[in-house]
Amino acid sequence: MKINISILLGMYFCSCFAVNALTINHVQGNPSFFATITSQEVQNAKNKLYIAYGHTSHGSQLTTGMSGLVGFINGGGLGMSRPTNFFEWNHGGTGGALDLHDYAMGGDCGYYPQWVDNTISYLESSANSNCNVIIWSWCGQVSGKFAAGTISNEYLLPMASLETNYPTVTFVYMTGHLDHWSDDDLKAGNQMIRDFCTANNKVLYDFADIESYDPNGTYYEFANDNCDYYTASDGTLIGNWAVHYQTSHVENVDWYDCTSAHSEPLNANQKAYGAWALWTGIASIPEPCHLLFIIGNLIFVSRKKYKL
């Protein structure tokens, strides 16, 4: 009996290969959303993920926020009750923590081609063979790269190439931090990143969107990375939304103090909430599978894996 191998393989490939989109923005960076993340989802992330994070100062808001979150939840912050140190993280995942290698790769994704080279060096090292999540943050380069027309060639396309070359690794895209002094170019550059991620089913951590909203859901259209906000892109200073919230709410109940580079603690709080939504979201994506080649009565398994 003749078998049309091309049709058979095509049908199987389609059933095996799919890309899962995930966007983390101010919705997931809100404390009310964080409180809905279940213990089972957190444990699933701890069991599955081996994360490598490359960043400079602004990107540290995620991890310093995550560090402060441990004690905050230990003390019953947000009215939550979890086992002691349940949100702990470290390089190696020891003691039941999330395995997150902070500063795993030097620099940030604004330095091209260094960030690509550093990613490849990290993933090619046998010491990091279990890594299955790569995340890079920006510093202040998005606006400049948009103005120069290099976001695609120096960020989006290299990221997509890495995804192709390392199909068992989830690569997290990110927007750049707010910069009131380059408002138009920054917003346009960040939107370019969002549009690419939406069109191509990517995983996106929307750094800029998270710091554009306070926990009440109020949007600040002309905000800066330190949480100051203005009347317009060239307008006058109105105030600081994070300071307003912190002074009107109870510390260690509604928010917690932590290191937050260039900004207020509340900003890093929200980055940490979003980070845990990211980890649990990635962990819920189905495992990669091998592609089967069926020829007659023989079944061959490819050595390359494909994401479900």
Tab-separated table of C-alpha atoms in Angstrom, residues 75-228:
chain	number	residue	atom	x	y	z
A	75	GLY	CA	3.696	38.683	56.798
A	76	GLY	CA	0.255	38.275	55.266
A	77	GLY	CA	0.499	41.124	52.757
A	78	LEU	CA	-2.554	41.584	50.509
A	79	GLY	CA	-4.392	39.338	52.955
A	80	MET	CA	-2.659	36.303	51.458
A	81	SER	CA	-1.654	33.177	53.330
A	82	ARG	CA	1.066	30.981	51.853
A	83	PRO	CA	3.754	28.709	53.337
A	84	THR	CA	6.824	30.527	54.635
A	85	ASN	CA	9.145	31.718	51.859
A	86	PHE	CA	6.775	30.330	49.236
A	87	PHE	CA	7.842	32.963	46.689
A	88	GLU	CA	11.570	32.473	47.269
A	89	TRP	CA	13.863	32.316	44.253
A	90	ASN	CA	17.558	31.677	43.708
A	91	HIS	CA	20.033	30.378	41.162
A	92	GLY	CA	19.706	26.626	41.323
A	93	GLY	CA	16.235	26.472	42.818
A	94	THR	CA	17.519	25.178	46.143
A	95	GLY	CA	15.270	24.841	49.167
A	96	GLY	CA	12.120	24.638	47.083
A	97	ALA	CA	12.709	28.017	45.426
A	98	LEU	CA	12.117	29.083	41.842
A	99	ASP	CA	15.264	28.534	39.759
A	100	LEU	CA	16.131	31.995	38.433
A	101	HIS	CA	19.683	32.909	37.437
A	102	ASP	CA	19.811	36.675	37.890
A	103	TYR	CA	22.404	38.588	35.844
A	104	ALA	CA	22.965	35.337	33.963
A	105	MET	CA	24.159	37.190	30.867
A	106	GLY	CA	26.016	40.488	30.832
A	107	GLY	CA	24.475	43.741	29.634
A	108	ASP	CA	20.933	44.239	28.382
A	109	CYS	CA	19.149	43.825	25.067
A	110	GLY	CA	19.970	47.372	24.019
A	111	TYR	CA	23.550	46.311	23.302
A	112	TYR	CA	23.551	44.544	19.947
A	113	PRO	CA	25.049	42.135	18.970
A	114	GLN	CA	26.473	41.513	22.441
A	115	TRP	CA	23.155	40.406	23.919
A	116	VAL	CA	22.703	37.829	21.156
A	117	ASP	CA	26.260	36.532	21.527
A	118	ASN	CA	25.881	36.345	25.306
A	119	THR	CA	22.630	34.410	24.954
A	120	ILE	CA	24.219	31.871	22.624
A	121	SER	CA	27.259	31.470	24.889
A	122	TYR	CA	24.997	30.871	27.863
A	123	LEU	CA	22.796	28.313	26.138
A	124	GLU	CA	25.730	26.480	24.555
A	125	SER	CA	27.414	25.958	27.923
A	126	SER	CA	26.865	22.468	29.305
A	127	ALA	CA	26.421	24.019	32.740
A	128	ASN	CA	23.200	25.629	31.501
A	129	SER	CA	21.763	22.731	29.526
A	130	ASN	CA	18.574	22.724	31.593
A	131	CYS	CA	17.758	26.398	30.897
A	132	ASN	CA	14.319	26.685	29.291
A	133	VAL	CA	13.487	30.386	29.731
A	134	ILE	CA	15.552	33.355	28.533
A	135	ILE	CA	14.471	36.877	29.463
A	136	TRP	CA	16.235	40.150	28.670
A	137	SER	CA	15.292	43.682	29.693
A	138	TRP	CA	16.111	47.032	28.141
A	139	CYS	CA	17.704	50.045	29.720
A	140	GLY	CA	16.861	53.286	27.890
A	141	GLN	CA	17.537	52.335	24.284
A	142	VAL	CA	14.083	51.698	22.781
A	143	SER	CA	13.448	55.304	21.807
A	144	GLY	CA	16.863	55.658	20.170
A	145	LYS	CA	16.545	52.406	18.265
A	146	PHE	CA	13.094	53.378	17.039
A	147	ALA	CA	14.408	56.736	15.829
A	148	ALA	CA	17.299	54.959	14.093
A	149	GLY	CA	15.038	52.300	12.598
A	150	THR	CA	16.960	49.412	14.182
A	151	ILE	CA	14.443	47.765	16.522
A	152	SER	CA	13.610	45.094	13.975
A	153	ASN	CA	17.154	44.180	12.912
A	154	GLU	CA	18.759	44.517	16.341
A	155	TYR	CA	16.015	43.083	18.537
A	156	LEU	CA	12.902	41.522	16.997
A	157	LEU	CA	14.513	39.484	14.231
A	158	PRO	CA	17.448	38.274	16.384
A	159	MET	CA	14.972	37.153	19.059
A	160	ALA	CA	12.966	35.251	16.469
A	161	SER	CA	16.159	33.658	15.165
A	162	LEU	CA	17.098	32.505	18.662
A	163	GLU	CA	13.648	30.966	19.033
A	164	THR	CA	14.195	29.017	15.828
A	165	ASN	CA	17.653	27.824	16.862
A	166	TYR	CA	16.630	26.912	20.424
A	167	PRO	CA	13.061	25.612	20.060
A	168	THR	CA	12.851	24.155	23.579
A	169	VAL	CA	13.591	27.537	25.177
A	170	THR	CA	10.917	30.175	25.772
A	171	PHE	CA	12.232	33.639	24.917
A	172	VAL	CA	10.500	36.529	26.658
A	173	TYR	CA	10.195	39.808	24.743
A	174	MET	CA	10.022	43.050	26.704
A	175	THR	CA	9.111	46.692	26.192
A	176	GLY	CA	11.396	49.480	27.383
A	177	HIS	CA	10.882	51.478	30.568
A	178	LEU	CA	9.028	54.785	30.440
A	179	ASP	CA	11.025	57.854	29.459
A	180	HIS	CA	9.067	61.098	29.563
A	181	TRP	CA	11.857	62.948	27.779
A	182	SER	CA	11.589	60.710	24.703
A	183	ASP	CA	7.874	60.083	24.977
A	184	ASP	CA	6.855	59.879	21.312
A	185	ASP	CA	9.708	57.668	20.109
A	186	LEU	CA	9.474	55.443	23.172
A	187	LYS	CA	5.750	54.853	22.779
A	188	ALA	CA	6.155	54.150	19.076
A	189	GLY	CA	9.033	51.741	19.688
A	190	ASN	CA	7.188	49.899	22.433
A	191	GLN	CA	4.105	49.625	20.258
A	192	MET	CA	6.240	48.161	17.492
A	193	ILE	CA	7.380	45.450	19.918
A	194	ARG	CA	3.803	44.792	21.065
A	195	ASP	CA	2.514	44.558	17.510
A	196	PHE	CA	5.246	42.097	16.550
A	197	CYS	CA	4.502	39.917	19.569
A	198	THR	CA	0.764	39.945	18.897
A	199	ALA	CA	1.166	39.153	15.205
A	200	ASN	CA	3.617	36.316	15.858
A	201	ASN	CA	2.227	34.782	19.071
A	202	LYS	CA	5.202	35.680	21.255
A	203	VAL	CA	5.634	35.851	25.015
A	204	LEU	CA	5.778	39.511	26.097
A	205	TYR	CA	6.464	41.146	29.445
A	206	ASP	CA	5.156	44.690	28.941
A	207	PHE	CA	7.441	46.587	31.309
A	208	ALA	CA	6.210	50.006	30.156
A	209	ASP	CA	2.534	49.177	30.472
A	210	ILE	CA	2.955	47.906	34.031
A	211	GLU	CA	4.490	51.199	35.168
A	212	SER	CA	1.832	53.259	33.386
A	213	TYR	CA	-0.914	52.227	35.830
A	214	ASP	CA	-1.373	52.387	39.584
A	215	PRO	CA	-2.950	49.498	41.557
A	216	ASN	CA	-6.364	51.185	41.276
A	217	GLY	CA	-6.163	50.809	37.499
A	218	THR	CA	-5.669	54.518	36.804
A	219	TYR	CA	-3.719	55.127	33.597
A	220	TYR	CA	-1.005	57.790	33.453
A	221	GLU	CA	-0.492	58.643	29.793
A	222	PHE	CA	2.502	60.911	30.319
A	223	ALA	CA	4.427	59.166	33.088
A	224	ASN	CA	8.150	58.691	33.639
A	225	ASP	CA	10.129	55.694	34.886
A	226	ASN	CA	10.269	57.145	38.413
A	227	CYS	CA	6.429	57.295	38.430
A	228	ASP	CA	6.237	61.070	38.030
